[in-house]
Coordinates of C-alpha atoms and ligand atoms in Angstrom, one line a residue:
X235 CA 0.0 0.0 0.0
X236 CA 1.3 3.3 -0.9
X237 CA 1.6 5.9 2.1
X238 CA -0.2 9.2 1.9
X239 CA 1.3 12.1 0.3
X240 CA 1.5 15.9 0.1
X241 CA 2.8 18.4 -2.8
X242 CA 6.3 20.0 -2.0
X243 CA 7.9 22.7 -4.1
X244 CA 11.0 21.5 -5.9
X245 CA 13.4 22.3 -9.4
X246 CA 13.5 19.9 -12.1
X247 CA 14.7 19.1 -15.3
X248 CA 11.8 17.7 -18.0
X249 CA 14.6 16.4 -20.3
X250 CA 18.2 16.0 -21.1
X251 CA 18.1 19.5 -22.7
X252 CA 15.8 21.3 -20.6
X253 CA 16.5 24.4 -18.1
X254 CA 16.0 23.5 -13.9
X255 CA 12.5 25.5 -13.5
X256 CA 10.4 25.0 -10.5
X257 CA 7.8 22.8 -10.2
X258 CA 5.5 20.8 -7.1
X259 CA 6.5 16.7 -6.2
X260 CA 5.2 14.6 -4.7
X261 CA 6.7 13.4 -0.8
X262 CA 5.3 10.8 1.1
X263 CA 3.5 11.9 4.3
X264 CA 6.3 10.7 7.0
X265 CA 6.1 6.8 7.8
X266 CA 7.0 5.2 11.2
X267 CA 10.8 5.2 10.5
X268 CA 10.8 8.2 8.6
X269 CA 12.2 11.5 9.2
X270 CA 10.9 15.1 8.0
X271 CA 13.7 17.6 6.5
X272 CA 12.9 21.4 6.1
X273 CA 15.8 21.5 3.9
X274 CA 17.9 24.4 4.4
X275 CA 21.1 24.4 1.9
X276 CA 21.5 22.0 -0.8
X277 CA 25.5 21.6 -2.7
X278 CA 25.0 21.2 -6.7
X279 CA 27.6 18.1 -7.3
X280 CA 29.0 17.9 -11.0
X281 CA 27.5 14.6 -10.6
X282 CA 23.8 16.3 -11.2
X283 CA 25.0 18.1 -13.7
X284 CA 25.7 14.7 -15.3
X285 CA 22.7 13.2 -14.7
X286 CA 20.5 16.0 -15.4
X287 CA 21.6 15.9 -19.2
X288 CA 21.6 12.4 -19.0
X289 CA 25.5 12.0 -19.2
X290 CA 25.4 8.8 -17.1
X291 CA 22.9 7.0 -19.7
X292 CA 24.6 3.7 -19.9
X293 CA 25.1 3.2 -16.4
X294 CA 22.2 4.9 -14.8
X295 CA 19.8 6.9 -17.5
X296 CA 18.1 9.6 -16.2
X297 CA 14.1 9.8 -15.5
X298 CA 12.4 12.8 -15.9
X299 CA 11.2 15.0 -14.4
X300 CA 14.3 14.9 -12.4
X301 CA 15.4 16.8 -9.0
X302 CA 18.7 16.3 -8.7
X303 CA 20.4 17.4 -5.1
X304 CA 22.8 15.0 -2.7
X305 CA 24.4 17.5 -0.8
X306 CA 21.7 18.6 1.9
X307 CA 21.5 19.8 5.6
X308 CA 18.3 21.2 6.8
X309 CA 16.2 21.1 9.8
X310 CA 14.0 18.2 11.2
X311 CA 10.2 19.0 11.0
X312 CA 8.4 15.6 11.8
X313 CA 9.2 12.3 12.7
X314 CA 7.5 8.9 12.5
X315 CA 6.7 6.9 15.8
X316 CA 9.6 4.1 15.7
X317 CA 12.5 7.3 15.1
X318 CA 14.6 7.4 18.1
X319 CA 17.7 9.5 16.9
X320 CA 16.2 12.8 15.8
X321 CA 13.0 15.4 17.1
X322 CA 11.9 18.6 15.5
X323 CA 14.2 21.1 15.5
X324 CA 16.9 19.0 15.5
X325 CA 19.7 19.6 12.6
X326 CA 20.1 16.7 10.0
X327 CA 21.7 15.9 6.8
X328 CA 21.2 13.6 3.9
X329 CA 23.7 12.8 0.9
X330 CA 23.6 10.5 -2.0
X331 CA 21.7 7.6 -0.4
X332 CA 18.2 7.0 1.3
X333 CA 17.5 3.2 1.4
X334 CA 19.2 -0.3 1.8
X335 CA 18.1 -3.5 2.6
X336 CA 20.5 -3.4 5.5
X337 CA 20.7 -7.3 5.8
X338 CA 23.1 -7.9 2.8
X339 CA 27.5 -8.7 3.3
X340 CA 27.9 -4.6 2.1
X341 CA 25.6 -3.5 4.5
X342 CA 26.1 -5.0 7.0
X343 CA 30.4 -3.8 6.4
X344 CA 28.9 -0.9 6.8
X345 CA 28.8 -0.5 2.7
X346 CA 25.3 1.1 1.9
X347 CA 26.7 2.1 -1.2
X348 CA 27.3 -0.8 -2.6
X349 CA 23.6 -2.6 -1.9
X350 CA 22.2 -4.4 -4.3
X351 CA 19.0 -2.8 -3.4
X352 CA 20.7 0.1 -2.8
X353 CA 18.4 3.2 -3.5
X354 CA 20.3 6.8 -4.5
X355 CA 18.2 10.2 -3.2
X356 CA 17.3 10.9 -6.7
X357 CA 17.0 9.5 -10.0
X358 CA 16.8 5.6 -8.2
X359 CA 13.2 3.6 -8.1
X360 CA 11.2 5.2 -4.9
X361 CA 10.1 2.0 -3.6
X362 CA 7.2 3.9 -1.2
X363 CA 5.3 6.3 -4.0
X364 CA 6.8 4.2 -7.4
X365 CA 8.3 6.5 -10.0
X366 CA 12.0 7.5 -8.9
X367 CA 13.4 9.4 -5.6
X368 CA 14.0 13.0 -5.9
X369 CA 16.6 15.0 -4.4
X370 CA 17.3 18.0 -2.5
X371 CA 16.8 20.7 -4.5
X372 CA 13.2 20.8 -2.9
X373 CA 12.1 22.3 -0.2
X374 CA 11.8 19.6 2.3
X375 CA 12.9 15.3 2.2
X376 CA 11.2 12.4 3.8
X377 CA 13.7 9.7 4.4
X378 CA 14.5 7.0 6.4
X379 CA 16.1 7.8 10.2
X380 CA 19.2 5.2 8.9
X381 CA 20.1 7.3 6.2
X382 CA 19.9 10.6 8.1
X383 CA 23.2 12.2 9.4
X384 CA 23.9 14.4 12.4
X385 CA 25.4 17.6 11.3
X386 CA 28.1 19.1 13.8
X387 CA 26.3 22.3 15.4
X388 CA 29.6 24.2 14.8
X389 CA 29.5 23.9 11.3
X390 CA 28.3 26.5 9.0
X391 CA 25.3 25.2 7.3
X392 CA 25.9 26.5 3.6
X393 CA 29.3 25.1 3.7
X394 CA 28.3 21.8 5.5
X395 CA 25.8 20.4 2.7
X396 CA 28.7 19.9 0.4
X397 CA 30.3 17.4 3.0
X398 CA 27.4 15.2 2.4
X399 CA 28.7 14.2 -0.6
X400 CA 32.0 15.9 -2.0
X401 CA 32.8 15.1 1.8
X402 CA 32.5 11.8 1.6
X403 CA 34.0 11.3 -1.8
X404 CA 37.3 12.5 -1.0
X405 CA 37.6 11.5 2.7
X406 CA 36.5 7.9 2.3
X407 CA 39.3 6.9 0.0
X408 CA 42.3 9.5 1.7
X409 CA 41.5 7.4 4.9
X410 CA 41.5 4.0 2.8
X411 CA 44.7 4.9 1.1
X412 CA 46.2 5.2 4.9
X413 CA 47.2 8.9 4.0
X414 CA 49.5 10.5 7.1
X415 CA 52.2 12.8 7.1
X416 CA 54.6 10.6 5.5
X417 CA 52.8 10.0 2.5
X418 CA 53.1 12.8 -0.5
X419 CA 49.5 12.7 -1.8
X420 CA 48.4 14.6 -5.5
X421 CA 44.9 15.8 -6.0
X422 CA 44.2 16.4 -10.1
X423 CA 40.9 18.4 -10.5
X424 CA 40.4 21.6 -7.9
X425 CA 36.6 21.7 -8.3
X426 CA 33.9 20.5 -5.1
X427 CA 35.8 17.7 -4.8
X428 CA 39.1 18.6 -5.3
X429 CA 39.1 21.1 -2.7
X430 CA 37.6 19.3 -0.2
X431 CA 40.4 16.5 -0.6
X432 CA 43.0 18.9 -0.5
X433 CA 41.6 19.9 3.0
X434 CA 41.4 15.7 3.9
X435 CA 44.9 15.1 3.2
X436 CA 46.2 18.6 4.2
X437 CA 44.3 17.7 8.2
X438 CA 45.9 13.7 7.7
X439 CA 49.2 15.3 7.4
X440 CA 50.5 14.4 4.3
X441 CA 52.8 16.4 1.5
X442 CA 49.6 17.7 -1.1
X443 CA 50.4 18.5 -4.5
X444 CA 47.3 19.7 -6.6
X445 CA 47.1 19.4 -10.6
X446 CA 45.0 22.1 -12.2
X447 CA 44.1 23.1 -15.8
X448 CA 43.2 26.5 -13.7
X449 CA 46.5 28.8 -12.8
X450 CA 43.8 31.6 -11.5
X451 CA 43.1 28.8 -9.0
X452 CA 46.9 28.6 -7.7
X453 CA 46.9 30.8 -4.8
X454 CA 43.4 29.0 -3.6
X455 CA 44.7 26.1 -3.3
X456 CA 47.8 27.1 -1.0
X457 CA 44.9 28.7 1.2
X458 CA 43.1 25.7 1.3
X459 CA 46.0 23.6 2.7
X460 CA 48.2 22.2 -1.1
X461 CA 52.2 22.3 -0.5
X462 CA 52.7 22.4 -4.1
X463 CA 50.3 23.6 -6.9
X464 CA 51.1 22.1 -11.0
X465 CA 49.4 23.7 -13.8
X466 CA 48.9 20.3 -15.5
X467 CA 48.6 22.4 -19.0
X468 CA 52.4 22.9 -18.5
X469 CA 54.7 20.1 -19.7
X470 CA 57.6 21.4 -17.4
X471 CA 56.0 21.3 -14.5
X472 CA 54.4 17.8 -14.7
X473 CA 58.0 16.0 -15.3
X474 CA 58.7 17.8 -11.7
X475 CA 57.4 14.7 -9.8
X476 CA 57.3 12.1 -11.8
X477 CA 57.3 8.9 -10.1
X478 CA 57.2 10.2 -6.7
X479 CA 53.4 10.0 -5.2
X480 CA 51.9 7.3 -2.8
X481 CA 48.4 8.3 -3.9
X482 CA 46.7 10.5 -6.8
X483 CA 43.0 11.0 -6.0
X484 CA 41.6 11.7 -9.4
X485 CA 38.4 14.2 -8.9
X486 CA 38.2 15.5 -13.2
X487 CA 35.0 15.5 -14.3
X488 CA 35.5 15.9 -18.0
X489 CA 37.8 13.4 -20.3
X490 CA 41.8 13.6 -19.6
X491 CA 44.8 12.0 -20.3
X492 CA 44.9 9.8 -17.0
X493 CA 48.3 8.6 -18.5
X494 CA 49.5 11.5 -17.0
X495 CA 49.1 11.5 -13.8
X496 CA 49.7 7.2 -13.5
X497 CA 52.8 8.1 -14.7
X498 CA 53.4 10.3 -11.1
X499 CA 53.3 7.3 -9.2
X500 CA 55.6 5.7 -7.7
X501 CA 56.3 2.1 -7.3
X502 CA 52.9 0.7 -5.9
X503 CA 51.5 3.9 -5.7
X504 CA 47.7 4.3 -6.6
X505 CA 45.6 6.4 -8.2
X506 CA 42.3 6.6 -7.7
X507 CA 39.5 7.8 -9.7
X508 CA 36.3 9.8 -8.3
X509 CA 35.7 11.5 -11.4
X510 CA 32.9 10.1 -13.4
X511 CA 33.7 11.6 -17.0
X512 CA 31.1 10.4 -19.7
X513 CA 33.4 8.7 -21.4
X514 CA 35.8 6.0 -20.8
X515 CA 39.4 7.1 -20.4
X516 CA 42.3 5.5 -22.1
X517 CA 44.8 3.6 -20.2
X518 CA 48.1 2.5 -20.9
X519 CA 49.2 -0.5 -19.9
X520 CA 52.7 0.1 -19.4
X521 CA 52.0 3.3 -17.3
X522 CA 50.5 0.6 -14.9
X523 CA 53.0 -2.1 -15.1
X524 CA 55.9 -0.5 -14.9
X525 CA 56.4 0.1 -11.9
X526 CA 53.2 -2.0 -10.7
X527 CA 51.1 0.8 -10.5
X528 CA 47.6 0.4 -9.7
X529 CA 44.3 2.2 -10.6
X530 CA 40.8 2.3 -8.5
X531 CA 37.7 3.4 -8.3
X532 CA 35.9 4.7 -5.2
X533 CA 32.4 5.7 -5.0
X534 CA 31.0 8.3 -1.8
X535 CA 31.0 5.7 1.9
X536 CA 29.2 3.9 4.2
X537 CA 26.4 5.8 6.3
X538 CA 28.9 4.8 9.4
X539 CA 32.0 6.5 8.0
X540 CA 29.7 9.7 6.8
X541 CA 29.0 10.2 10.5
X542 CA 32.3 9.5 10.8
X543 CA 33.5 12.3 8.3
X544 CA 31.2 14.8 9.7
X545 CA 32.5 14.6 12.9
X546 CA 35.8 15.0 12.3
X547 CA 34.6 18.0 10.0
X548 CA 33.1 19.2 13.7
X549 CA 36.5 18.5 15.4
X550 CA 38.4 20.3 13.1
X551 CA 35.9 22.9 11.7
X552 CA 36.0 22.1 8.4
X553 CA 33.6 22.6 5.6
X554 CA 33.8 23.4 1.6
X555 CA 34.5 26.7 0.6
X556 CA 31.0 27.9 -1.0
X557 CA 29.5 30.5 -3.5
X558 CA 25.8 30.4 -1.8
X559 CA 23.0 31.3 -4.9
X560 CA 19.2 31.1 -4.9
X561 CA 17.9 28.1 -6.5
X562 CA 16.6 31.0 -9.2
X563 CA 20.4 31.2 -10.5
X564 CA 20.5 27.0 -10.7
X565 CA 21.0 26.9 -14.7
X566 CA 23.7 29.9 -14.4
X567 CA 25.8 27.9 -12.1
X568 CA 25.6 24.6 -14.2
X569 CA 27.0 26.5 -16.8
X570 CA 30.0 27.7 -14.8
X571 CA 30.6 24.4 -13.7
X572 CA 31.1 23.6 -17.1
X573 CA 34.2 26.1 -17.5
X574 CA 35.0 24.9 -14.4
X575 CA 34.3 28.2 -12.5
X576 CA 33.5 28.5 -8.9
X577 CA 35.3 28.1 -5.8
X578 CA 34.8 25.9 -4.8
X579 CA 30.9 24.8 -4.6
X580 CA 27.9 26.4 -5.1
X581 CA 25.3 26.0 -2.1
X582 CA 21.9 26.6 -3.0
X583 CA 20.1 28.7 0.2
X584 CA 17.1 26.8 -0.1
X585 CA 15.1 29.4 1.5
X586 CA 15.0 31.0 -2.2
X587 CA 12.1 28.5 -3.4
X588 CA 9.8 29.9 -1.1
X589 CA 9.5 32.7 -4.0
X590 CA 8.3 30.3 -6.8
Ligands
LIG844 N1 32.8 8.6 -7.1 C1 31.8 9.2 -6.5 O1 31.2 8.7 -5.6 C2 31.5 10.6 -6.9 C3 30.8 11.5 -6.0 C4 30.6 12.8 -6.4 C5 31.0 13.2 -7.7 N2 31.6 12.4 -8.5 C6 32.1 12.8 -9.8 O2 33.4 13.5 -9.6 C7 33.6 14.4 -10.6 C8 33.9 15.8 -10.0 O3 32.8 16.3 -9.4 P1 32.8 17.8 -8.8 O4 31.4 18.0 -8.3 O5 34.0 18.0 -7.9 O6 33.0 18.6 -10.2 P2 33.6 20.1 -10.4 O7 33.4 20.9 -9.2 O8 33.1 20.5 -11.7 O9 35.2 19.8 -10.4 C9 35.8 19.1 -11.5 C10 37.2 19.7 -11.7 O10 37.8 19.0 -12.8 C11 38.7 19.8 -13.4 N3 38.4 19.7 -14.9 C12 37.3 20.1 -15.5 N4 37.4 19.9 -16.8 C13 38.6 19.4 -17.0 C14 39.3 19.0 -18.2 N5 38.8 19.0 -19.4 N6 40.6 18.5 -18.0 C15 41.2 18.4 -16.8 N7 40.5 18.8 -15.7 C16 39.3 19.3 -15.8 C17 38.5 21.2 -12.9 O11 39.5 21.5 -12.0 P3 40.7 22.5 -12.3 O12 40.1 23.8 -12.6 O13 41.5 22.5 -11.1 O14 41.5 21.8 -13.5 C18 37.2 21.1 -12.3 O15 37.1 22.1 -11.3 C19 32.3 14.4 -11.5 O16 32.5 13.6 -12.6 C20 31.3 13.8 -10.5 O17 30.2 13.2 -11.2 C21 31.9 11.1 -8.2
LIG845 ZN1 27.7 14.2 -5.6
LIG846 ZN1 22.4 -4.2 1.5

């Protein structure tokens, strides 16, 4: 039986090609386990950018009308009877997931992400209402309490949304890669990501290096905590350290020469790739195998190691560095995305969509 529902105002696309203009969804009327978001800031991820023009269409293609938004912190309006860790009032966050069967091996590591009946906030079959999920560029969420994060009251809401995702992203692999302060580190791609795994790996410890097609970002990216900054346009400065990285965390949206930065490993060294380009990027095998290189892929975290990353955002007052907008200047900031302009997020101040 399909719960009750109500109308909430929201932006969507209607195709692949189509502007963000506002519109009404439907959300389900809060269920036993569910929890109420007034949402309050919402991050724009280059990841619904993809998925929004249908970027991602042999992997995942897109539904419309689709509401993209991952990156959210708001306040808690309602909850069902059987939620025990939030009340109205209370501050809460969600980020690229709301559901799981939380009985399968990834779940219960603590892998949510990697469910098989895994669904994503938006753009995923809504298994309450049919149809898919949609996301956070909306006024308000109703999701499941296992799936809803505590947000650090120090924080600064419009630059806290952003951890819910390009957060996660970046942190969940530094910390898998053991990064400390011995370990020189390269981050390739200074966008929402970028940037926020510069921060990871500056707090860790370790020696950051960041590639950039963007020398107007160089002095940035000292600020935000790099130790060396490579214009990856210029061939003199990428032979500079050659062979010499533990870890590359690849955050590049768009198609690039990967070859390039494999090549800046070390023996054993790894890079691995965030970025989600549309297409498939070229590898050669002898980058790899000599000297036994390796290349992975890492995909957001567990709901355990989001809490995890939020906290230790808390203990070190960390948060993305934002350019807050009204939801009214959506299709504006998608195109500076695209040219790869802002620093370092945009944060949509939800409080805009009250106008529409
Ligand atoms: N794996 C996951 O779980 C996950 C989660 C979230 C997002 N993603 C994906 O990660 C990617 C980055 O997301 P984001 O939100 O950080 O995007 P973003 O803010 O647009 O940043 C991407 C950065 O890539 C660099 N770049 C862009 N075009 C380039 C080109 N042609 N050649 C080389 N570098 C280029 C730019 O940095 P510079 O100006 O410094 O060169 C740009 O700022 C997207 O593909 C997104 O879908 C994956
Ligand atoms: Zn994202
Ligand atoms: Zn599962």
């Amino acid at each position: 039986m399909h719960p009750t529902t109500y109308n909430a105002k929201a932006y969507s696309a209607a195709s692949a090609t189509s502007r963000l203009a506002s519109t009404k969804i439907k959300r389900r009327d809060p269920t036993d386990r569910d929890v109420q978001i007034e949402i309050l800031f919402c991050g724009i991820c280059h990841s619904d950018l993809h998925q929004v023009r249908n970027e991602w269409s042999g992997v995942m293609p897109t539904v419309y009308p689709c509401v993209p938004g991952h990156e959210i912190v708001g306040r808690v309006t309602k909850v069902g009877t059987a939620v025990s860790k939030f009340k109205p009032g209370d501050l809460a966050a969600v980020g690229c997931m709301v559901d799981s069967d939380g009985t399968c091996p990834e779940c219960r590591a603590g892998l949510e992400q990697f469910c098989p009946n895994l669904t994503l906030t938006y753009n995923f079959p809504d298994k309450h209402l049919g149809g898919v999920t949609y996301g956070g560029y909306s006024e308000n969420i109703v999701v499941d309490e296992r799936f809803v994060l505590r947000v650090p009251s120090n924080l600064k809401l419009a630059g806290a949304a952003p951890l819910l995702c390009a957060g996660i992203t970046t942190y969940s692999p530094i910390r898998r890669a053991g990064v400390t302060k011995d370990k020189k580190v390269g981050v390739v791609g200074l966008g929402g990501l970028g940037h926020m795994a510069v921060k990871f790996a500056h707090a860790f410890g370790a020696h950051v290096v960041v590639f950039t097609t963007s020398p107007n970002k160089k002095d940035d990216a000292l600020r935000l905590g790099a130790d060396e900054i490579v214009v990856s346009r210029n061939a003199d400065e990428m032979k500079k350290h050659t062979g010499s990285f533990d870890f590359i965390l690849d955050a590049v949206a768009a198609d690039h020469d990967i070859n390039a930065y494999i090549s800046q490993l070390r023996r054993d060294g790894n890079i691995t790739l965030v970025g989600a380009p549309e297409k498939p990027l070229a590898v050669s095998a002898f980058s790899l195998i000599m000297p036994r290189r390796s290349l992975s892929g890492s995909a957001i975290g567990g709901i355990a190691e989001t809490q995890e990353m939020l906290d230790f955002c808390g203990k070190h007052n960390i948060t993305a560095d934002v350019e807050v907008i009204p939801i009214q200047k959506v299709n504006e900031a998608y195109q500076r995305l695209l040219k790869s302009d802002v620093k370092f997020r945009f944060s949509i101040d939800m409080a805009s969509l009250k106008s529409e």
